Each structure stands twice: as structure tokens, then as C-alpha cells.
XYZ file of C-alpha atoms in Angstrom:
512
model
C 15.191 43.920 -6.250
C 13.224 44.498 -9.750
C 10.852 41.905 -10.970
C 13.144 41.055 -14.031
C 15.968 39.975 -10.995
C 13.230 37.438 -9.619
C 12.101 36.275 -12.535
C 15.774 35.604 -13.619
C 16.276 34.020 -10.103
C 13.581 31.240 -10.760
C 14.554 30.425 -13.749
C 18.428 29.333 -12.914
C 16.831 28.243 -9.676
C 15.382 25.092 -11.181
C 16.169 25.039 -14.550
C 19.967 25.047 -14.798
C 21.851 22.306 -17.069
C 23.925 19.992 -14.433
C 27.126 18.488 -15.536
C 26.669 14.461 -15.449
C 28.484 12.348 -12.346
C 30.223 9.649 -13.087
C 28.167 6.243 -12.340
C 31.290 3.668 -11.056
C 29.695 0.453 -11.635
C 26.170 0.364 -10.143
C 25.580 -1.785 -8.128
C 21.781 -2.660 -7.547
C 22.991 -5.330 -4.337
C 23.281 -2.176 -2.565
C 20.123 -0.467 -4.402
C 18.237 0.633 -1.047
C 21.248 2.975 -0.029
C 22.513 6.203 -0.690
C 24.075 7.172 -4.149
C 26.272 10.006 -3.369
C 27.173 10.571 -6.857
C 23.479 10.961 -7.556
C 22.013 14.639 -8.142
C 18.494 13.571 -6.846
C 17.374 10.575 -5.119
C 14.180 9.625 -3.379
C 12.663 7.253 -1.391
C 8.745 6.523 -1.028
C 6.770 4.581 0.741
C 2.955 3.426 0.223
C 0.300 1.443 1.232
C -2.736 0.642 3.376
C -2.710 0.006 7.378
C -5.857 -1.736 8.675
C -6.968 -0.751 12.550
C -7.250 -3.987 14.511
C -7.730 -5.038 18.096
C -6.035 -8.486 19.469
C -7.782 -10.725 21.876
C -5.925 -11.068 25.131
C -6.067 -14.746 25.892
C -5.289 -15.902 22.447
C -3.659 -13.054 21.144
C -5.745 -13.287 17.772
C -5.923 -10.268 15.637
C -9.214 -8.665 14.453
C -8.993 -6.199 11.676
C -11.555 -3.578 11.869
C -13.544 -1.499 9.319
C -11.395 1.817 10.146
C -8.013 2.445 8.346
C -4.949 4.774 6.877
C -3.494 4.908 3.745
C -0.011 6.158 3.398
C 2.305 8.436 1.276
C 5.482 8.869 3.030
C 8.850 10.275 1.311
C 12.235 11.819 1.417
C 13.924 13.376 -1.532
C 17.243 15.383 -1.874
C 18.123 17.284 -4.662
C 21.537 18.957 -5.881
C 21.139 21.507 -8.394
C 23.368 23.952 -9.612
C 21.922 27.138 -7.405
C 21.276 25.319 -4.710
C 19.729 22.025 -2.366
C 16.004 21.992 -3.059
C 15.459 18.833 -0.217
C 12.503 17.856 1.267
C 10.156 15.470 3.192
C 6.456 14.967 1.752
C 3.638 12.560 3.577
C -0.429 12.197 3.648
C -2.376 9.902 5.250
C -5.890 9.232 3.738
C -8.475 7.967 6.181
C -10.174 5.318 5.403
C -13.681 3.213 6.338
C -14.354 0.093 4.381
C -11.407 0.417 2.982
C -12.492 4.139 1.192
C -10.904 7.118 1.806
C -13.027 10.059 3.831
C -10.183 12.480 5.432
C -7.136 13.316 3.658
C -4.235 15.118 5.888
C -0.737 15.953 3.930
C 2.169 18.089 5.019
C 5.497 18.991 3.188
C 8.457 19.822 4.973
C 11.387 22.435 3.015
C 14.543 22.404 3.793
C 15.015 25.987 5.988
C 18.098 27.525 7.525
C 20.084 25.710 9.624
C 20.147 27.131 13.637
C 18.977 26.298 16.682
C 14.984 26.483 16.414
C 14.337 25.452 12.951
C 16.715 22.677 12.709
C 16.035 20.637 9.346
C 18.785 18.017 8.481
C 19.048 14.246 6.732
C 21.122 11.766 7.561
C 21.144 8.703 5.093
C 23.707 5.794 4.756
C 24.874 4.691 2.299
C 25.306 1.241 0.983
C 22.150 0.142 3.170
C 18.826 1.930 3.948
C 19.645 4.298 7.200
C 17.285 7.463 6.846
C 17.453 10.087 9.854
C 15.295 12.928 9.627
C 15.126 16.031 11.720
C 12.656 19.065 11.733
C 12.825 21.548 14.366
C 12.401 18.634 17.640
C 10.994 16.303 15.563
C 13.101 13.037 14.568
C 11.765 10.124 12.068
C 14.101 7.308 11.804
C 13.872 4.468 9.141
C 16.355 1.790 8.678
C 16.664 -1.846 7.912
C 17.560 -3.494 11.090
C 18.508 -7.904 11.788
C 16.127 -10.411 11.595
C 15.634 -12.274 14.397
C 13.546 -15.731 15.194
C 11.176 -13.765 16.813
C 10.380 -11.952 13.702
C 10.131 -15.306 11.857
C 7.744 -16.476 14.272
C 5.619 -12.846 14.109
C 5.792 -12.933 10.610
C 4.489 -16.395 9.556
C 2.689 -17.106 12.354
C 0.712 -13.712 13.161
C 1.159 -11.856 10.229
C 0.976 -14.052 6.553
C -2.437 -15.878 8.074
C -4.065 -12.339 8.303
C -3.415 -12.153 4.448
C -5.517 -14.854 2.760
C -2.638 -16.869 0.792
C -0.020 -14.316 0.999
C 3.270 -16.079 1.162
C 6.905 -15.715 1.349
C 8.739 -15.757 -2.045
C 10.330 -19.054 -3.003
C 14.175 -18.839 -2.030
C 13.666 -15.191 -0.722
C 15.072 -14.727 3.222
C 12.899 -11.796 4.838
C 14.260 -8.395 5.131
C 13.224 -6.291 8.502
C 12.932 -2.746 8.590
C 11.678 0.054 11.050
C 9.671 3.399 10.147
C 9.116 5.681 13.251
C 8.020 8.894 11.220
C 6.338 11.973 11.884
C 3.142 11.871 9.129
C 0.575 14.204 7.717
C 0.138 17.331 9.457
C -0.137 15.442 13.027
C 0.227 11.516 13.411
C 2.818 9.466 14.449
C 3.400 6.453 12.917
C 6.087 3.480 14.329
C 5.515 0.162 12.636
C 7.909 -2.703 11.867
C 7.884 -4.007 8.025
C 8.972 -6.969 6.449
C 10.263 -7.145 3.157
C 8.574 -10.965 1.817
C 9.233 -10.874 -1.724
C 12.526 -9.618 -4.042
C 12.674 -6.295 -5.442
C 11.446 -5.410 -9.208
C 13.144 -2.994 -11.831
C 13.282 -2.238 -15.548
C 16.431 -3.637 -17.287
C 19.481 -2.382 -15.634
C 16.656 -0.877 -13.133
C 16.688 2.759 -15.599
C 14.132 4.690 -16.591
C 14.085 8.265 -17.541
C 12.391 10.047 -15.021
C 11.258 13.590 -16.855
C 13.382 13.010 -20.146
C 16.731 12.324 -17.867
C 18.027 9.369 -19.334
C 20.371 8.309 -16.396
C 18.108 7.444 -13.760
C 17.073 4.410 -12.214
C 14.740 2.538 -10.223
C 12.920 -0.055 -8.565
C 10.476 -1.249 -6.176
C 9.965 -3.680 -2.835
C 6.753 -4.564 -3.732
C 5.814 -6.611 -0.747
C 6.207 -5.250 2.776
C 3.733 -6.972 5.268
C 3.529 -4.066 8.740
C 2.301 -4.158 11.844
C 2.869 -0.985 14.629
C 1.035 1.629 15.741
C -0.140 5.437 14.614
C -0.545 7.836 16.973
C -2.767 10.168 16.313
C -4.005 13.827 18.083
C -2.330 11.817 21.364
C -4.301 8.394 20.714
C -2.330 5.144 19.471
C -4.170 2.340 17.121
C -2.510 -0.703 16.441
C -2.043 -1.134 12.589
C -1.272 -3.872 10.108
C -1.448 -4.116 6.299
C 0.493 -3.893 3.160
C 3.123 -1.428 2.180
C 5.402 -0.743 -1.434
C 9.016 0.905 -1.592
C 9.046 3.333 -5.167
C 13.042 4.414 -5.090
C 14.263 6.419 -7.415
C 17.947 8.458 -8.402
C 19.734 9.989 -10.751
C 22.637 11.561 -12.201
C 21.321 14.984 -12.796
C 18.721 16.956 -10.902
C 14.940 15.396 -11.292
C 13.651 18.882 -12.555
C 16.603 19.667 -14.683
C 14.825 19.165 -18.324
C 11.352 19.987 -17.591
C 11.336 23.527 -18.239
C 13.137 24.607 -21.165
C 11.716 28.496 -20.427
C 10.261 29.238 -16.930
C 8.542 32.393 -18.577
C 7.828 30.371 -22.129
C 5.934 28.022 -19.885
C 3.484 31.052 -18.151
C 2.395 32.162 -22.201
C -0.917 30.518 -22.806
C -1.321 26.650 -24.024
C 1.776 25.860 -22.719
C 2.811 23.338 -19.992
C 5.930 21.164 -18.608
C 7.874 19.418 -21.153
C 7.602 16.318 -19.225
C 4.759 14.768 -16.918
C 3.778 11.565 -16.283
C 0.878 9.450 -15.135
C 1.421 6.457 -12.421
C 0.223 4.104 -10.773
C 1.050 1.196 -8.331
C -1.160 -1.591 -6.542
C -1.050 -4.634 -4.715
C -3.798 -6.927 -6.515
C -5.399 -10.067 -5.461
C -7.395 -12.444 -6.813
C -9.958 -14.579 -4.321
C -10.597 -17.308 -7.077
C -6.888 -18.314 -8.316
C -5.050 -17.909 -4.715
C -2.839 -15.493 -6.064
C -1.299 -12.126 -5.300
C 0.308 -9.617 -7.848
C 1.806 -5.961 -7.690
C 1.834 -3.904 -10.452
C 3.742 -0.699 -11.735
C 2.442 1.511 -14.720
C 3.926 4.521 -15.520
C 3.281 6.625 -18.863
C 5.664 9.323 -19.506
C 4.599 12.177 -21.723
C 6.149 14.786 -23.893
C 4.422 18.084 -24.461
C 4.452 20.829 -26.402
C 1.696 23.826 -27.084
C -1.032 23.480 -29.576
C -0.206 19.532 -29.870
C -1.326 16.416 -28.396
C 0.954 14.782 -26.010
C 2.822 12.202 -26.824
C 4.562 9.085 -25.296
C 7.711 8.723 -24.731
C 10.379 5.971 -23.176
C 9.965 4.814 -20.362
C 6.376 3.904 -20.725
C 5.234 0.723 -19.741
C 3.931 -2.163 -17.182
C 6.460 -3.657 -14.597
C 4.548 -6.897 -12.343
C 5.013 -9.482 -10.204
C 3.133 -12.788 -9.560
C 3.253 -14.139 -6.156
C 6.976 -12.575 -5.827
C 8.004 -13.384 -9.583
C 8.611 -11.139 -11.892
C 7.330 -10.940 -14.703
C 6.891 -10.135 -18.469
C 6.511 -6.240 -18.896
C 3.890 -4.786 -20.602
C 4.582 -2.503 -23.414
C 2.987 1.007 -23.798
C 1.578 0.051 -27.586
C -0.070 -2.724 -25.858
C -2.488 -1.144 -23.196
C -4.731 1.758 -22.604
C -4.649 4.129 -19.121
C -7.437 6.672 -19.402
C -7.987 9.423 -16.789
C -11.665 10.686 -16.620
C -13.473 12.115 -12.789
C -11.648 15.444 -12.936
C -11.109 17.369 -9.946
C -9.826 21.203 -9.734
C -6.346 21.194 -7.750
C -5.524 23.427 -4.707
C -2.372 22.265 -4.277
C 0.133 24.977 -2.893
C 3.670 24.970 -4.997
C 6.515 26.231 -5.153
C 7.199 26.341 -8.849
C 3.948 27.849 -9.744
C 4.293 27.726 -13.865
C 0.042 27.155 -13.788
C -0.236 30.574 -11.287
C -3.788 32.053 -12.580
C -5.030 28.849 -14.454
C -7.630 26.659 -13.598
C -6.258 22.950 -13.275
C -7.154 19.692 -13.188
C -6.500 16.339 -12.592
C -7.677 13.046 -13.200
C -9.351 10.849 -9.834
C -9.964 8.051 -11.530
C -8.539 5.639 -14.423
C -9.776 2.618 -16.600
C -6.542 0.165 -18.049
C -7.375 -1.985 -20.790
C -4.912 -4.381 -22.467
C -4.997 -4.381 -25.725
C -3.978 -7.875 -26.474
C -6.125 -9.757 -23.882
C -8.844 -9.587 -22.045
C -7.448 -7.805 -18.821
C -9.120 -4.283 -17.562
C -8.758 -2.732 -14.465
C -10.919 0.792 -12.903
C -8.904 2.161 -10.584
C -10.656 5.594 -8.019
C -9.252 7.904 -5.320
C -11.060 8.304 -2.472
C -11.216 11.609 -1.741
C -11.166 12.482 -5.408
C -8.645 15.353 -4.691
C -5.585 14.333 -2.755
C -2.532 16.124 -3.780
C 0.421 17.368 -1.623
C 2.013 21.046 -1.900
C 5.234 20.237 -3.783
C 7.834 21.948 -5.991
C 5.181 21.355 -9.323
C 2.048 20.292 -9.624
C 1.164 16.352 -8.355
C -1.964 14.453 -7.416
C -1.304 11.673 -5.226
C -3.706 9.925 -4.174
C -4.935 6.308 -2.184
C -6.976 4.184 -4.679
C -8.666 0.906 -4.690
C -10.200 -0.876 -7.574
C -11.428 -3.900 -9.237
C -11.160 -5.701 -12.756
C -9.191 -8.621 -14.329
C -5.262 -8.992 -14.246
C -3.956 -11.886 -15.506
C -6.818 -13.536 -16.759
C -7.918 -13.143 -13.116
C -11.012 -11.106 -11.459
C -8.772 -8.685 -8.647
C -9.546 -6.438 -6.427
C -7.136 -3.397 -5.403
C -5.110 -1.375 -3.136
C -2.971 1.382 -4.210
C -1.956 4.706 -5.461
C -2.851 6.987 -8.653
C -0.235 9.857 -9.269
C 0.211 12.360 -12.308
C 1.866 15.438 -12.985
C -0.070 15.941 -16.291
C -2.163 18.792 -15.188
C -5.011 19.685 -17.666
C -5.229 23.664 -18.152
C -4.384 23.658 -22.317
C -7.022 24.577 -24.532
C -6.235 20.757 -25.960
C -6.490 19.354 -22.559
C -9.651 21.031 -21.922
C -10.717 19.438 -25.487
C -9.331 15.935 -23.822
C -11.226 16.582 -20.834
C -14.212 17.127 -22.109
C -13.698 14.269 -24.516
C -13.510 11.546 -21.887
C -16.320 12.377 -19.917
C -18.577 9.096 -19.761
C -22.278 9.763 -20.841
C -23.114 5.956 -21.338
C -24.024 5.245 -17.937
C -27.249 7.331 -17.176
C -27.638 6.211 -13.867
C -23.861 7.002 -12.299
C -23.095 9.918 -14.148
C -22.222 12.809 -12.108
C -23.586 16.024 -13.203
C -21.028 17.714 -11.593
C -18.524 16.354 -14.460
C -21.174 17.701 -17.275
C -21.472 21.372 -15.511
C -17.983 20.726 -16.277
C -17.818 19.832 -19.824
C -20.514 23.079 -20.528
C -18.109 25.257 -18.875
C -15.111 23.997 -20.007
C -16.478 24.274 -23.708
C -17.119 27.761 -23.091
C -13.376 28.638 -21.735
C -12.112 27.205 -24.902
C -14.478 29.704 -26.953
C -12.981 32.312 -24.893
C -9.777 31.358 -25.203
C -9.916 30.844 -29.409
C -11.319 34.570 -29.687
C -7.795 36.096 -27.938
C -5.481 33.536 -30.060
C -6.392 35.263 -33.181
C -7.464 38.449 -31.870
C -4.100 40.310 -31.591
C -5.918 43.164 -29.009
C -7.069 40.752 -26.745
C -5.652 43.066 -24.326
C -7.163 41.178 -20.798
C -5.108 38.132 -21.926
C -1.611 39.999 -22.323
C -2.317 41.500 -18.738
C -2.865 37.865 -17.674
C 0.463 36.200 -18.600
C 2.239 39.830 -17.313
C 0.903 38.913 -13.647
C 1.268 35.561 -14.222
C 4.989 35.925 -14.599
C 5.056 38.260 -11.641
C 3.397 36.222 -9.344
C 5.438 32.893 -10.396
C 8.259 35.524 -9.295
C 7.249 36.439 -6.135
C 5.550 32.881 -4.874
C 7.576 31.310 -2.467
C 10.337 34.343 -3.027
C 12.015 33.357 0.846
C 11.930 29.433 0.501
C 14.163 30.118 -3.122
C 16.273 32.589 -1.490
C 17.220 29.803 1.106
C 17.551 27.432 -1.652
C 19.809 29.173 -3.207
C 21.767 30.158 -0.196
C 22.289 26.601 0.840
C 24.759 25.876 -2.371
C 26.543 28.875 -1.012
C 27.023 27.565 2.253
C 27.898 24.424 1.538
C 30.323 22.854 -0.938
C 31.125 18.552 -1.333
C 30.016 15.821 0.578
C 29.270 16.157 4.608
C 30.024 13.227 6.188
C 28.665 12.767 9.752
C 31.879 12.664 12.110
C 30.731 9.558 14.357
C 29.819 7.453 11.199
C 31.491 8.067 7.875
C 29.385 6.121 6.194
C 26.337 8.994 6.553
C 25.939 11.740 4.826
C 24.441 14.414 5.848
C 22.064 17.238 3.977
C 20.420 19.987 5.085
């Protein structure tokens, strides 16, 4: 098998046009279920889980200083060579609320036998998510709601969350997560859905320049369980958020328009974004909000990126929707930036030094709301098919008119490792504040100032010979990474053709 085979083999891997499937009438009444018409779908879940103990007399909860913060998600793709389907989660550590350890793990779909058994089962119509790795089983599903949970819920739960409340003429929704997470907890927890979900109009978006894809979020699920973890269970409560996604063609189908274009220098993904989501509150006014920003970017070499729809602010007020916020109305600014080691699949940055963003300012343009948002660790990013920092957050600032402080998640896939986005890097570095500024981000600036020399001389210097050996490796390793998982990829849509429907419950389908 030559290189020019492998190379070839990437490319139609995860860059082949999909035919569209026809979309009969969505129906968002049934938005938490399977689509099976969809080419990709996923389903996230986020948040922050307090430790507590509980008094045995009274059976009062105390929340202690020691915490988790959560990442947890299945996604299933169908693309032309093949099922690309997998299950990524982290769980950030947290004391005071800040993160110290971060622990991820991302599961591949693998052949199908005996001792390496990896397999979803989802539901349609309703959310019914069975998950199996090797022995390993994670089962989430909404379940009934019974007067017990009524009682749990406004009784033990709401008072733990200063003026959290139930959303006027919304009826709780119960649901169960017992999940295999990170590289070694175990988390089982009962969630309550207390306000309605959000969504764009018509709940689309255009996830990576696909233009039939939609989306929404539960923005308000109050938990309470327990996480097991290296054999020892703590009892957790807190605050989680449901990002769901899907889509008529395959989420990496556009992103790419030339694997090996992409490896030449000063070139990158066509499309990345930068997002973020947060539960809010503010002390002063009583009230709680969640918001949803996501910028979507279009990039080409030797220019600066540029916006593109859908870019913009989704947010609710104590379980109301409201207003969005436009992208020519705010700011979202990325500065702290941390090298990634993330291990991926499609390696397009193989032999470049990258970064990301940890932290971000927002400032509306028309009023006086701003919001700084930091991951703790800085660098939190799981091994994925691209490059992706995901990381726990928290924050302050004003929202609404109102001081807040946060909870949440920063994500992007806009690596930085163009000469332009070294220029941007640089550019955004804060010098103002003498007394917080961390030298580590001006050794940064000198050397990144001296890369972009480097990299000037070989553009216009045709015999820059060491660069021309550069993007030849880099093409051969992008090749070779992760050769067997793309093999099995690709011998998965050989195996299997149509929808598999589990034989006890039509109403599943099953992927694997």
C-alpha cells in the first residue's frame, strides 16, 4: 500500500460530498430523539456537580468546596466511506469552584466481536441512549415523573439554588444518566429538566457551512446522584445544559475542500467556530439566565477570517427566551493561549505548533454588558476527529444590565498556527495590566514574532528547501496517523447497509 493510496484514502474518508435526506416535516415536539434521516447527530451534556454531604436527622444538604465539571457526548456519523461514531467525555476537577485535574477519554467505534464490543442504541422519537464498550454499558433516557420527584425537586433541590425556580407553565421533565466518564469515573445522577428548551428560528443553524442542520438546547437541568470514582462514590448536585445537534449531511462534509491543500503552509479548515455556553446568575436582581454564543468562521490562507451565518447570541431569562443577539452587535475575543496536545484523528495541523484560546472577554456593543470568561486548567481539550478545546469555565461581568457570575464551557475549533493567526495572537496579548500579566504569554509573543520572520523568508524564497520537506512529511504522516481506526471506518459502510433496527424494540436503532 503506497503513500499516494493512503493519502487518497483520507481524503474520501472524510471529505466526500453526501447526497441530502429528505427532512419530512420536522418536528421539534420530538426534538430530543433520534433523526434517522439525519447524516450526523449528537448529543452533549454539560455542567458543574458540587460534592455535598446530608445530615442524617434532618436530611439537609451541605455543599462542599470540592467539585466536577462535565463534558459528556455521543455522536454518530454517516458518511459516504463509512460510520465515523463515537463517545467523547472529561471531567475537570474542581476546588472553589476552579478547575485543578482534567481527565478526558474518547471512545471509536472498533470492530464488532466478542471482546471489543462497541454499539449504540438510541430511540427515536424520545431520548433513549444505550451505549456499550467492551463490558461497559452507559444508559441515558428520559424516564416518568413521579410525586416523589416533585417533592425532591422543590423541596430538596430548587432551595439549594438561591432563587432558582421552575418555569411559569413548564411541567418538569425527568431523566437518568448512568455513564461511564473520563478515563475512570462513574457517574449515575437523576436530572430534571425545569425550564423549556431554546433554539434559533426553526431551531437551524449551519454547523461548519452545512446549511441543513439544526439545534437547540435544555438549558436548565437541576442533578443530584453520585460519581464514583477509582472505587469511591460522592454524592453530587448542581447544574447541567443539553447542546443537541443534527443534520442532513455529515458534520465534516464541507470543511475540507483538499485534505492535502490544507497540509501546504498558511492554510487551515474552511470552517471553525468559537462557543460558548453558561448558566449566569445575578445575586442583586434574583435572577438566573443561560446563554449560547457561537461565532462561526470562514477561512481561507493569507486572509483574515471572516464571519459567517450562524453567528450570534441565543438566552434565556429565568426560563424565557429571549431576544437574540446579533453578531454585528457584540465582541468575543480569545487571548491566554495555550499550545494543544490533543491526539486526532484527522491530523491536517501534523508538524505545526497550535494554539488555542483559554480565556475570552464579550462586550456588547450596544450596551453596557461585558462578560470575562477562563478555563481552569487553561488546556482542556479531548482527542477527537479535528482539533477542539473544550474546556470548564467560570466567569464574572454584567448580562443584562446585571453584575453575574458564571458557570460554563468555552469551545473552539479555530486553532491558531497561520502566519495571520500568529499576527492575531500576538496582537491580543494584554500589556495594560502590569501587575497580572503573565510573562509566559510575552515569551510567547517574542517567539511567535520570530516564527513569522522565519516563515516570510521561505514564502518568497522559492529554495527554501527545509519547508518543502516539511509539508512532504506532513502529508505522510496525516496518511499514516490513525491508518487502523480509518481502515475500520471505512470497513463499517461495507458491512453494513440501511437502518438496523433492534429486534425487541423497533423503535431503536442501532449503530456500531
Amino acid at each position: 500500500m503506497n503513500n499516494k493510496f493512503l493519502i487518497l484514502l483520507s481524503s474520501i474518508l472524510f471529505n466526500s460530498q453526501i447526497s441530502l435526506a429528505q427532512n419530512n416535516n420536522l418536528d421539534l415536539s420530538l426534538e430530543e430523539g433520534n433523526h434517522t434521516w439525519a447524516k450526523s447527530e449528537a448529543w452533549t451534556w454539560m455542567g458543574h456537580l458540587n460534592e455535598y454531604t446530608q445530615d442524617s436527622p434532618t436530611g439537609k444538604i451541605q455543599l462542599r468546596n470540592d467539585g466536577v465539571a462535565l463534558i459528556h457526548y455521543y455522536t454518530r456519523n454517516e458518511t459516504q466511506f463509512g460510520n465515523l461514531n463515537f463517545k467523547s467525555s472529561a471531567l475537570t476537577y474542581t476546588k472553589n469552584n476552579i478547575g485543578t485535574v482534567y481527565d478526558k477519554n474518547t471512545i471509536y467505534s472498533e470492530a464488532t466481536n466478542s471482546g471489543n464490543k462497541f454499539e449504540m442504541k438510541i430511540k427515536e422519537h424520545t431520548l433513549d441512549i444505550q451505549f456499550q464498550h467492551k463490558k461497559n454499558l452507559d444508559i441515558i433516557k428520559k424516564v416518568e415523573m413521579k410525586d416523589q420527584d416533585h417533592k425532591t425537586l422543590n423541596n430538596t433541590l430548587l432551595p439549594l439554588f438561591e432563587n432558582l425556580n421552575i418555569a411559569q407553565g413548564f411541567s418538569p421533565v425527568k431523566y437518568i444518566m448512568q455513564s461511564h466518564v473520563g478515563s475512570h469515573s462513574y457517574l449515575n445522577i437523576e436530572f430534571y429538566q425545569i425550564w423549556p428548551s431554546i433554539a434559533p428560528e426553526n431551531a437551524r443553524m449551519k454547523f461548519l457551512g452545512l446549511s441543513e442542520t439544526f439545534t437547540f438546547s435544555q438549558p436548565m437541568l437541576v442533578a443530584i446522584g453520585k460519581i464514583k470514582k477509582d472505587g469511591v462514590d460522592k454524592k453530587v448536585v448542581g447544574l447541567l445544559f443539553l447542546d443537541r445537534q443534527w443534520s442532513k449531511e455529515y458534520f465534516g462534509t464541507y470543511i475540507m475542500s483538499d485534505p492535502l491543500e490544507s497540509l501546504k503552509q498558511n492554510q487551515a479548515l474552511k470552517y471553525s467556530h468559537s462557543w460558548s455556553a453558561f448558566h449566569a446568575y445575578s445575586a442583586e436582581a434574583k435572577n438566573w439566565y443561560f446563554v449560547h454564543l457561537w461565532q462561526q468562521f470562514k477561512r481561507t490562507a493569507n486572509f483574515d477570517d471572516t464571519l459567517v451565518d450562524y453567528s450570534g447570541v441565543l438566552w434565556a431569562k429565568n426560563g424565557v427566551q429571549q431576544n437574540s443577539i446579533h453578531s454585528n452587535e457584540f465582541s468575543w475575543k480569545g487571548s491566554n493561549y495555550v499550545k494543544n496536545k490533543s491526539i486526532v484523528m484527522l491530523n491536517y495541523a501534523v508538524g505545526r505548533e497550535k494554539y488555542f484560546p483559554s480565556e475570552y472577554k464579550y462586550n456588547n456593543l450596544t450596551n453596557n454588558d461585558n462578560l470575562k470568561l477562563q478555563a481552569s486548567p487553561p488546556l482542556q481539550s479531548l482527542d477527537q476527529p479535528i482539533y477542539l478545546f473544550e474546556g470548564y469555565a467560570t466567569g464574572f461581568g454584567v448580562w443584562n444590565n446585571e453584575n453575574v457570575e458564571i458557570k460554563g464551557r468555552l469551545e473552539s475549533s479555530r486553532i491558531l498556527f497561520r502566519k495571520q493567526d500568529y499576527q492575531e495572537i500576538i496582537s491580543n496579548i494584554d500589556f495594560s495590566n502590569k501587575y497580572n500579566f503573565n510573562e509566559k504569554q510575552d515569551q510567547l509573543k517574542i517567539y511567535l514574532e520570530k516564527k513569522i520572520v522565519q516563515e516570510e523568508w521561505c514564502e518568497f524564497n522559492i529554495l527554501c528547501f527545509i519547508d518543502y520537506l516539511k509539508i512532504k512529511k506532513a502529508q505522510i504522516d496525516y496518511a499514516f496517523n490513525d491508518l487502523n481506526r480509518k481502515l475500520i471506518i471505512a470497513q463499517s459502510g461495507m458491512k453494513t447497509k440501511g437502518i438496523i433496527r433492534d429486534p425487541n424494540d423497533k423503535s431503536k436503532v442501532i449503530y456500531n
